[in-house]
XYZ file of C-alpha atoms in Angstrom:
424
model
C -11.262 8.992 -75.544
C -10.627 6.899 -78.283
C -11.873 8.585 -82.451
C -14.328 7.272 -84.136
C -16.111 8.128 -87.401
C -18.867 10.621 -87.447
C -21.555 10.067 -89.589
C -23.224 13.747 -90.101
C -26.904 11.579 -90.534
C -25.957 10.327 -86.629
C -29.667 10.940 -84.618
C -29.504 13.515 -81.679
C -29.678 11.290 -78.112
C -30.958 12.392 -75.049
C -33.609 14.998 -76.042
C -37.663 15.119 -74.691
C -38.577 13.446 -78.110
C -36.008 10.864 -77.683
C -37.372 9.995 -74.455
C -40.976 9.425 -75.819
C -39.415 7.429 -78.484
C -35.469 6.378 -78.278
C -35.999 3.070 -80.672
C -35.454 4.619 -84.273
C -32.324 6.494 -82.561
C -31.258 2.657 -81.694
C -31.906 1.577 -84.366
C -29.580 3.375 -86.800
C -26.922 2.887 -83.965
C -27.154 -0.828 -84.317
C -26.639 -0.572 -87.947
C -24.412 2.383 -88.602
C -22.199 2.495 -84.892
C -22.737 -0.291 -82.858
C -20.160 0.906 -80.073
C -20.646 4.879 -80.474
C -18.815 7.509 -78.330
C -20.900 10.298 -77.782
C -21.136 12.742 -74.654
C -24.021 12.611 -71.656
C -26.407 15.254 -70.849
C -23.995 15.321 -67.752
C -20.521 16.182 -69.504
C -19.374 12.476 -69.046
C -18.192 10.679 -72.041
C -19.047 7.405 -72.750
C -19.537 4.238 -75.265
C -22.400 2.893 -76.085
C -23.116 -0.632 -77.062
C -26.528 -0.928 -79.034
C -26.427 -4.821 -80.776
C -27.585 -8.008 -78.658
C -24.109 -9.843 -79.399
C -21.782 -7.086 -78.111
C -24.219 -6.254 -75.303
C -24.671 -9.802 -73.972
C -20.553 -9.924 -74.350
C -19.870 -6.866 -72.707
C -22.354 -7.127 -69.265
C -20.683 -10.410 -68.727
C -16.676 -9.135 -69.575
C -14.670 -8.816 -66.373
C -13.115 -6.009 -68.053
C -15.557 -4.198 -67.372
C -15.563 -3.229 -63.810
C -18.203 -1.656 -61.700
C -16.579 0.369 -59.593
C -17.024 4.236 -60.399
C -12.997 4.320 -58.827
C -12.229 3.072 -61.798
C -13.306 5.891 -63.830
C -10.191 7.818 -65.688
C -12.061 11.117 -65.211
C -13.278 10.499 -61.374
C -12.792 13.762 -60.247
C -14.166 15.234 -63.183
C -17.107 12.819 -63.041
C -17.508 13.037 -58.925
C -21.399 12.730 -58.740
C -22.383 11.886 -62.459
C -21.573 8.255 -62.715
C -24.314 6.918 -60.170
C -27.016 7.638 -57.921
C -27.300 11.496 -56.874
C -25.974 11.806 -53.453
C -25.167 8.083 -52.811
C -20.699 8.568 -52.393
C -21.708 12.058 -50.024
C -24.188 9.399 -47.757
C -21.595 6.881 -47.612
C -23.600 4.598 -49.905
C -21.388 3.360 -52.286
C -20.751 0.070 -51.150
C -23.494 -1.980 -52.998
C -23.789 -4.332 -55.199
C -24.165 -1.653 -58.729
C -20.719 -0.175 -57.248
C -18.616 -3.162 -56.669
C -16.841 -5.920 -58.140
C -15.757 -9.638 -56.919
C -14.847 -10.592 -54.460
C -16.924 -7.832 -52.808
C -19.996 -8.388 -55.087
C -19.601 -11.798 -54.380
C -19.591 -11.998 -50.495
C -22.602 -9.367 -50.707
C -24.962 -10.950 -52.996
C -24.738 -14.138 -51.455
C -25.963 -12.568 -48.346
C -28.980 -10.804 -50.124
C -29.909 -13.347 -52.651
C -31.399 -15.374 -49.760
C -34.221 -12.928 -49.665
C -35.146 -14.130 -53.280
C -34.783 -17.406 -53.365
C -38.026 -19.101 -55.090
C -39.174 -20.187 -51.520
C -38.986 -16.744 -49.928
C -40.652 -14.704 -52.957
C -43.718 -17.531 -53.589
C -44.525 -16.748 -49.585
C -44.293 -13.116 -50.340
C -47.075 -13.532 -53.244
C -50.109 -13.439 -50.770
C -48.668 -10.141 -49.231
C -48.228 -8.579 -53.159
C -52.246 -9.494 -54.404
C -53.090 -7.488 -51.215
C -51.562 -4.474 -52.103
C -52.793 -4.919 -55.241
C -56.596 -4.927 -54.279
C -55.834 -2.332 -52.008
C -54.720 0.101 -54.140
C -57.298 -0.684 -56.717
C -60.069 -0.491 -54.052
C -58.435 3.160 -53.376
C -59.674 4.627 -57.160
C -62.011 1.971 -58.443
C -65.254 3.397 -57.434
C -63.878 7.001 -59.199
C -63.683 5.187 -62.817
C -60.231 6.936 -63.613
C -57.044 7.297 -62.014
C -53.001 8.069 -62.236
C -51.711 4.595 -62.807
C -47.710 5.844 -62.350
C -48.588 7.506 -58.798
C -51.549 5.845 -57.281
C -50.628 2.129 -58.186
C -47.045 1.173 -60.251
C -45.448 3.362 -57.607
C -46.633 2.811 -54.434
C -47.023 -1.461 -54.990
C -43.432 -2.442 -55.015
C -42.725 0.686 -52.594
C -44.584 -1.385 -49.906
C -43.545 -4.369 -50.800
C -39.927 -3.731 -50.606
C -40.106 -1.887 -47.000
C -42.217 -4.929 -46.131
C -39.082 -6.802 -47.445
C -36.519 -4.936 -45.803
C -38.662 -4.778 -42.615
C -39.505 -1.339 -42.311
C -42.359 -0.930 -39.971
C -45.571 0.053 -41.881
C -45.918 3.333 -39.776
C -42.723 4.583 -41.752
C -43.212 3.334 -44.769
C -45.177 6.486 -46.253
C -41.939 8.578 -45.266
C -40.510 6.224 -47.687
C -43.538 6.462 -50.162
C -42.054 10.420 -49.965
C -38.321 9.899 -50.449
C -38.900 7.414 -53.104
C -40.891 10.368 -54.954
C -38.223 12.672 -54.810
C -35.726 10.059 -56.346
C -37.962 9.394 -58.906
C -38.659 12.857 -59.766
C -35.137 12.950 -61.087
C -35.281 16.653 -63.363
C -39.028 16.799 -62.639
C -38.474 17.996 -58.882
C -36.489 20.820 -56.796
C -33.019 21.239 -57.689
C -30.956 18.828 -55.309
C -34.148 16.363 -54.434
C -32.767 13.253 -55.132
C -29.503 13.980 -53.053
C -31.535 15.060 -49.887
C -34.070 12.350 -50.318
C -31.032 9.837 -49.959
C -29.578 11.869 -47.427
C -32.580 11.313 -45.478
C -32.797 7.735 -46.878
C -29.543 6.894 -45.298
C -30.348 8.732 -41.649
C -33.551 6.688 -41.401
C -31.292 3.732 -42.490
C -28.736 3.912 -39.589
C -31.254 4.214 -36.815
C -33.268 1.484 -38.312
C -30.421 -0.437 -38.343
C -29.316 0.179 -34.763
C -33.043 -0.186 -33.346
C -33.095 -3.599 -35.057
C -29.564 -4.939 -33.814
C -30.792 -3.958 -30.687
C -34.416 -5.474 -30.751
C -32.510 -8.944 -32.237
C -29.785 -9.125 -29.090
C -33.490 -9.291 -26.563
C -34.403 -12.037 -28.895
C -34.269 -15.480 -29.997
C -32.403 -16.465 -33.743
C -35.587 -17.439 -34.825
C -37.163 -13.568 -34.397
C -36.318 -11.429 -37.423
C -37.308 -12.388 -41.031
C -36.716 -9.559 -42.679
C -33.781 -8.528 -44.893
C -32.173 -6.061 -42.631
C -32.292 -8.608 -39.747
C -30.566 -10.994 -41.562
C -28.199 -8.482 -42.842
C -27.426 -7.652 -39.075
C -27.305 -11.474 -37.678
C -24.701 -11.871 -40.723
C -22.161 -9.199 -39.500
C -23.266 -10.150 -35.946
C -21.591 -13.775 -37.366
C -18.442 -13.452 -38.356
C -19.594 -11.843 -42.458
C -17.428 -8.744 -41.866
C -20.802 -6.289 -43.073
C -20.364 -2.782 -41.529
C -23.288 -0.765 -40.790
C -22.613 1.071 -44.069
C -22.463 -1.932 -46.182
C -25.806 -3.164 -44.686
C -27.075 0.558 -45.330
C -25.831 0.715 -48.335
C -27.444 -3.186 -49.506
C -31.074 -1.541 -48.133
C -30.682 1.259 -49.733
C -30.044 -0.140 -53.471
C -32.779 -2.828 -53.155
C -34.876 -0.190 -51.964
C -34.209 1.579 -55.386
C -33.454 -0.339 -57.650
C -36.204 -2.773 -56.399
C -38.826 -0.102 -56.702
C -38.029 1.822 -59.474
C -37.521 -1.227 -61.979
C -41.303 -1.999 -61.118
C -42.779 0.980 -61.463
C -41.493 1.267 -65.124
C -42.540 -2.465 -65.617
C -45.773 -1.909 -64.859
C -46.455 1.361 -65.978
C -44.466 0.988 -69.487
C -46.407 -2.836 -69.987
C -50.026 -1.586 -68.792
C -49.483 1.729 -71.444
C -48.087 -0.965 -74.205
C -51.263 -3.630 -73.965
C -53.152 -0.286 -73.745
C -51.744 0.824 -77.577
C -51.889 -2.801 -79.013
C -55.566 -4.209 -78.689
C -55.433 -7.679 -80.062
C -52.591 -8.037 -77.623
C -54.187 -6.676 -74.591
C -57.099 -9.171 -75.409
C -55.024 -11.602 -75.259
C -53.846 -11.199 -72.318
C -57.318 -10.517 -70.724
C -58.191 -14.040 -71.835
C -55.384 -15.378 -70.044
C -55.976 -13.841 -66.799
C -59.952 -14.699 -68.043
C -58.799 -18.389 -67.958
C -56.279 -18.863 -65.027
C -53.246 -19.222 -68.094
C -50.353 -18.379 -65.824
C -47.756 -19.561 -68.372
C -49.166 -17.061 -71.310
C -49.331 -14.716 -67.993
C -45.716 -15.048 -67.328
C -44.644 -15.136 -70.948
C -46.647 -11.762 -71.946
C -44.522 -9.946 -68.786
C -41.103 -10.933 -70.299
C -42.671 -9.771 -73.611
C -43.140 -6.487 -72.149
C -39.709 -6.553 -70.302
C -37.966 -6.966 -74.021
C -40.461 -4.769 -75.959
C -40.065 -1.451 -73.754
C -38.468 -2.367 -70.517
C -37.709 -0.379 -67.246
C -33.772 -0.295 -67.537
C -32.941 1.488 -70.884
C -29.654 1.746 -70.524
C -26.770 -0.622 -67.859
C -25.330 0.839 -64.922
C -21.846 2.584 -65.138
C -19.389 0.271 -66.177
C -15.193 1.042 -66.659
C -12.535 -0.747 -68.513
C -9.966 -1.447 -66.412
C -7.927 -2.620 -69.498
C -7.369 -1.336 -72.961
C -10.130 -3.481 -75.018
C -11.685 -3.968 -78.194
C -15.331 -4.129 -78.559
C -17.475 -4.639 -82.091
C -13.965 -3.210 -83.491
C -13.926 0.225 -81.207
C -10.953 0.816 -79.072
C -11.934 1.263 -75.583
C -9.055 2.723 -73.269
C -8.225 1.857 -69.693
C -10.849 3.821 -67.217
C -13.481 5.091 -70.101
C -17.327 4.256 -69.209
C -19.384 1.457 -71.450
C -22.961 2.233 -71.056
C -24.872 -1.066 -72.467
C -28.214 -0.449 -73.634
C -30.241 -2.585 -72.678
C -33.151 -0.944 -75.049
C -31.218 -1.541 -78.091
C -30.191 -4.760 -77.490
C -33.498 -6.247 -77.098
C -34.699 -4.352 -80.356
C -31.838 -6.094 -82.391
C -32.965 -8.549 -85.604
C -30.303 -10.294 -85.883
C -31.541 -11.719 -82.560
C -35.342 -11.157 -82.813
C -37.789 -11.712 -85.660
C -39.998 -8.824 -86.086
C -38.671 -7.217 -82.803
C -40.401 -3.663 -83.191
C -43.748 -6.172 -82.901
C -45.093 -6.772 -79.631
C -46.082 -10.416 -79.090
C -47.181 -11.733 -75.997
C -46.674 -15.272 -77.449
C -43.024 -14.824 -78.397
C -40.903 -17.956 -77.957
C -36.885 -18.026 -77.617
C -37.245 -14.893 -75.750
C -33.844 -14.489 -73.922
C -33.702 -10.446 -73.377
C -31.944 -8.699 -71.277
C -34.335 -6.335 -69.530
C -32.530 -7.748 -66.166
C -29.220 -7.963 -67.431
C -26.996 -10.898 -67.633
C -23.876 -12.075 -66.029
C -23.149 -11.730 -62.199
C -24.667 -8.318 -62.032
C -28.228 -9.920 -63.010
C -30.657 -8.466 -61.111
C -31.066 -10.075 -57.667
C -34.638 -8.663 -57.508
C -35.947 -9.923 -60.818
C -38.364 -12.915 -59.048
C -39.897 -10.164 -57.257
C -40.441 -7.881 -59.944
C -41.316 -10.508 -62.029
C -44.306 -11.484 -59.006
C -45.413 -7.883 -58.816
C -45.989 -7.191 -62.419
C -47.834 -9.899 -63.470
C -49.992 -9.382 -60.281
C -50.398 -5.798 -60.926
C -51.066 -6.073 -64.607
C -54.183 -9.864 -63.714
C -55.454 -7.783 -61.053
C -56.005 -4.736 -63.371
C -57.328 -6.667 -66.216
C -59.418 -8.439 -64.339
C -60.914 -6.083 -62.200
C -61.289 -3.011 -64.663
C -61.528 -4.860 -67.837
C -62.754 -1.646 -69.674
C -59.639 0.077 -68.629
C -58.434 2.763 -71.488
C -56.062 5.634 -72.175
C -57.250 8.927 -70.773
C -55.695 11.089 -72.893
C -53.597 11.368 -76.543
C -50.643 8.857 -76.043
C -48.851 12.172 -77.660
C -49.606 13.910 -74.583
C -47.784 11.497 -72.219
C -44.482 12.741 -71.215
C -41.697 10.354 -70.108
C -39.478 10.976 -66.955
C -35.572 12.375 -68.347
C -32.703 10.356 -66.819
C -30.145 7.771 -68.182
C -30.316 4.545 -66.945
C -34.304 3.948 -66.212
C -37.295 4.485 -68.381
C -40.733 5.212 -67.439
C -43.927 7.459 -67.855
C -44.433 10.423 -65.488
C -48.046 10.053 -65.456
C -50.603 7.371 -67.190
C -54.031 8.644 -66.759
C -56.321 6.116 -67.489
C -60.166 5.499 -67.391
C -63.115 2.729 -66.977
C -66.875 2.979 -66.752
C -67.001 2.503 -63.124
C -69.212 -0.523 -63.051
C -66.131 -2.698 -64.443
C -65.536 -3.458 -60.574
């Protein structure tokens, strides 16, 4: 890779205390090496790119290519550049791993599963889950948070999504949990879980082609249906592009919303006169102070930390770092939305913020097709919690919490939290 200065006051990355707190680290990186080389837990070398500006720029810079072929060091890197066992499951061809006209042809056949239309009549379906879950711990006055409701909401809802049958979609509830494990489970989880993940894929996908040929156009709402009756018409979608599209919603629709809700409950939690503020806008029906305090927590401390893989495919320049043909430009997203020069007071969290254009989904054509959804589940989660348990408080020392390890995602492995039990 290409030199660059070393600074011998540089912070460490990538360590347990980094994890509970990566936004000093950031910080000097924005000021000091905006564009910084430095090597991955996994042996992969890489530039980061820390400031708004360059990180806006670079998630939108055809340059940049998505497609882990592209990567100068591929067989060196065979494995470390995406999701743990996704190339050995033939998974790869989704829309994190491809580039136009590919990503095009693809998201245009998914992104009619999110249009405003489809995700308002999915609302009802969310607030049930919700009060489910809730009704599952409420009575006990405490409860896991992380396990027992930010992960298994959006689990549901995306197999309802996809159109997995509800009698398999605890099986998913269990290979979800080893993917989300990451370093916290056996050795080799996450590539069995998707291993397993893609079987159940296939046959779901055959039993559904089938059940749609005995049926009318009309039968079939759900997102693997539609993915079939699009290769069924003339789309070109093999069976492992259509696996592969399930399989990435499935995760990166899930595991986006877990951290949203879990990392924005835990921040209203540690800043009171926010947290009240909030509770008087679910209090008083405000949905627009509703919907602004969510994006508030997507920019504050957000689910994605850090871009999916993305490769030059051309010698560029980037906040004045040379960047050679097939090196990897990690974009934090973190960082970005922590920068001054594009935020006032952006280490303050401030439910009321106006102007707030942050990147917690990304930008560009790789903006994240699932962010209406998310968007609908948090802000459900986090009304239904308020309003139900407004006495609802930390369990334990905040010190105590320990965040999941990993590179791209960020989220709590547990939030404990209780109530008296007569808040319900």
């Amino acid at each position: 890779m290409s030199e660059q200065p070393r600074n011998s006051s540089a912070p460490t990355l990538f360590t347990w205390e980094f994890a509970s707190d990566p936004y000093p680290a950031y910080a000097w990186l924005r000021e000091h090496a905006p564009v910084h080389r430095t090597t991955l837990p996994s042996g992969v070398d890489a530039w980061l790119v820390t400031r708004y500006a360059d990180a806006r720029k670079a998630l939108a810079d055809p340059r940049l290519s998505k497609n882990p072929q592209r990567h100068s060091a591929a067989a060196h890197a065979k494995g470390k550049v995406g999701i743990p066992g996704e190339r050995r499951a033939e998974l790869m061809t989704h829309l994190l791993n491809i580039d136009p006209p590919d990503h095009t042809r693809l998201r245009r056949l998914v992104s009619k599963a999110f249009t405003p239309r489809r995700v308002a009549a999915f609302a009802p379906r969310v607030r049930t889950l919700t009060d489910q879950l809730i009704d599952a711990f409420e009575e006990r006055g405490e409860a896991d948070l992380i396990h027992e409701f930010a992960f298994p909401l959006p689990i549901y809802a995306i197999c309802d999504l996809l159109g997995v049958p509800r009698e398999d979609q605890d099986d998913f509830r269990d290979w979800a949990g080893a993917m989300i494990r990451h370093g916290g489970g056996p050795r080799g989880g996450v590539a069995r879980a998707v291993k397993r993940i893609r079987a159940y894929l296939g046959e779901l996908i055959h039993r559904k082609r089938l059940e749609l040929a005995g049926r009318g156009e009309e039968d079939g709402e759900d997102l693997i249906s539609g993915l079939i009756r699009a290769s069924d018409h003339g789309e070109h979608l093999t069976e492992n592009e259509a696996a592969a599209m399930a399989f990435i919603l499935l995760f990166a629709g899930f595991e986006t919303t877990v951290n949203l809700i879990g990392n924005g409950v835990y921040a209203l939690l540690r800043h009171p006169e926010q947290r009240a503020l909030m509770q008087r806008a679910v209090e008083e029906g405000d949905e627009r102070l509703l919907a602004a305090g969510v994006e508030e927590l997507l920019r504050y401390d957000g689910p994605v930390e850090i871009a999916t893989w993305r490769f030059a495919i051309e010698p560029l320049t980037l906040a004045g770092q040379h960047i050679a043909e097939g090196e990897p430009v990690l974009v934090v997203l973190a960082a970005a939305d922590r920068d001054p020069e594009r935020f006032a007071e952006p280490d303050v969290l401030d439910l009321a913020r106006r102007d707030n254009q942050h990147l917690g989904y990304g930008h560009g054509i790789h903006y994240c097709l699932g962010a209406p959804l998310a968007r609908l589940e948090a802000q459900t989660a986090i009304a239904t919690l308020l309003r139900r348990l407004p006495g609802l408080r930390l369990a334990l020392d905040p010190d105590d919490l320990r965040w999941r390890g990993g590179l791209i995602m960020r989220g709590l492995r547990t939030l404990p939290v209780t109530w008296d039990s007569a808040d319900g």
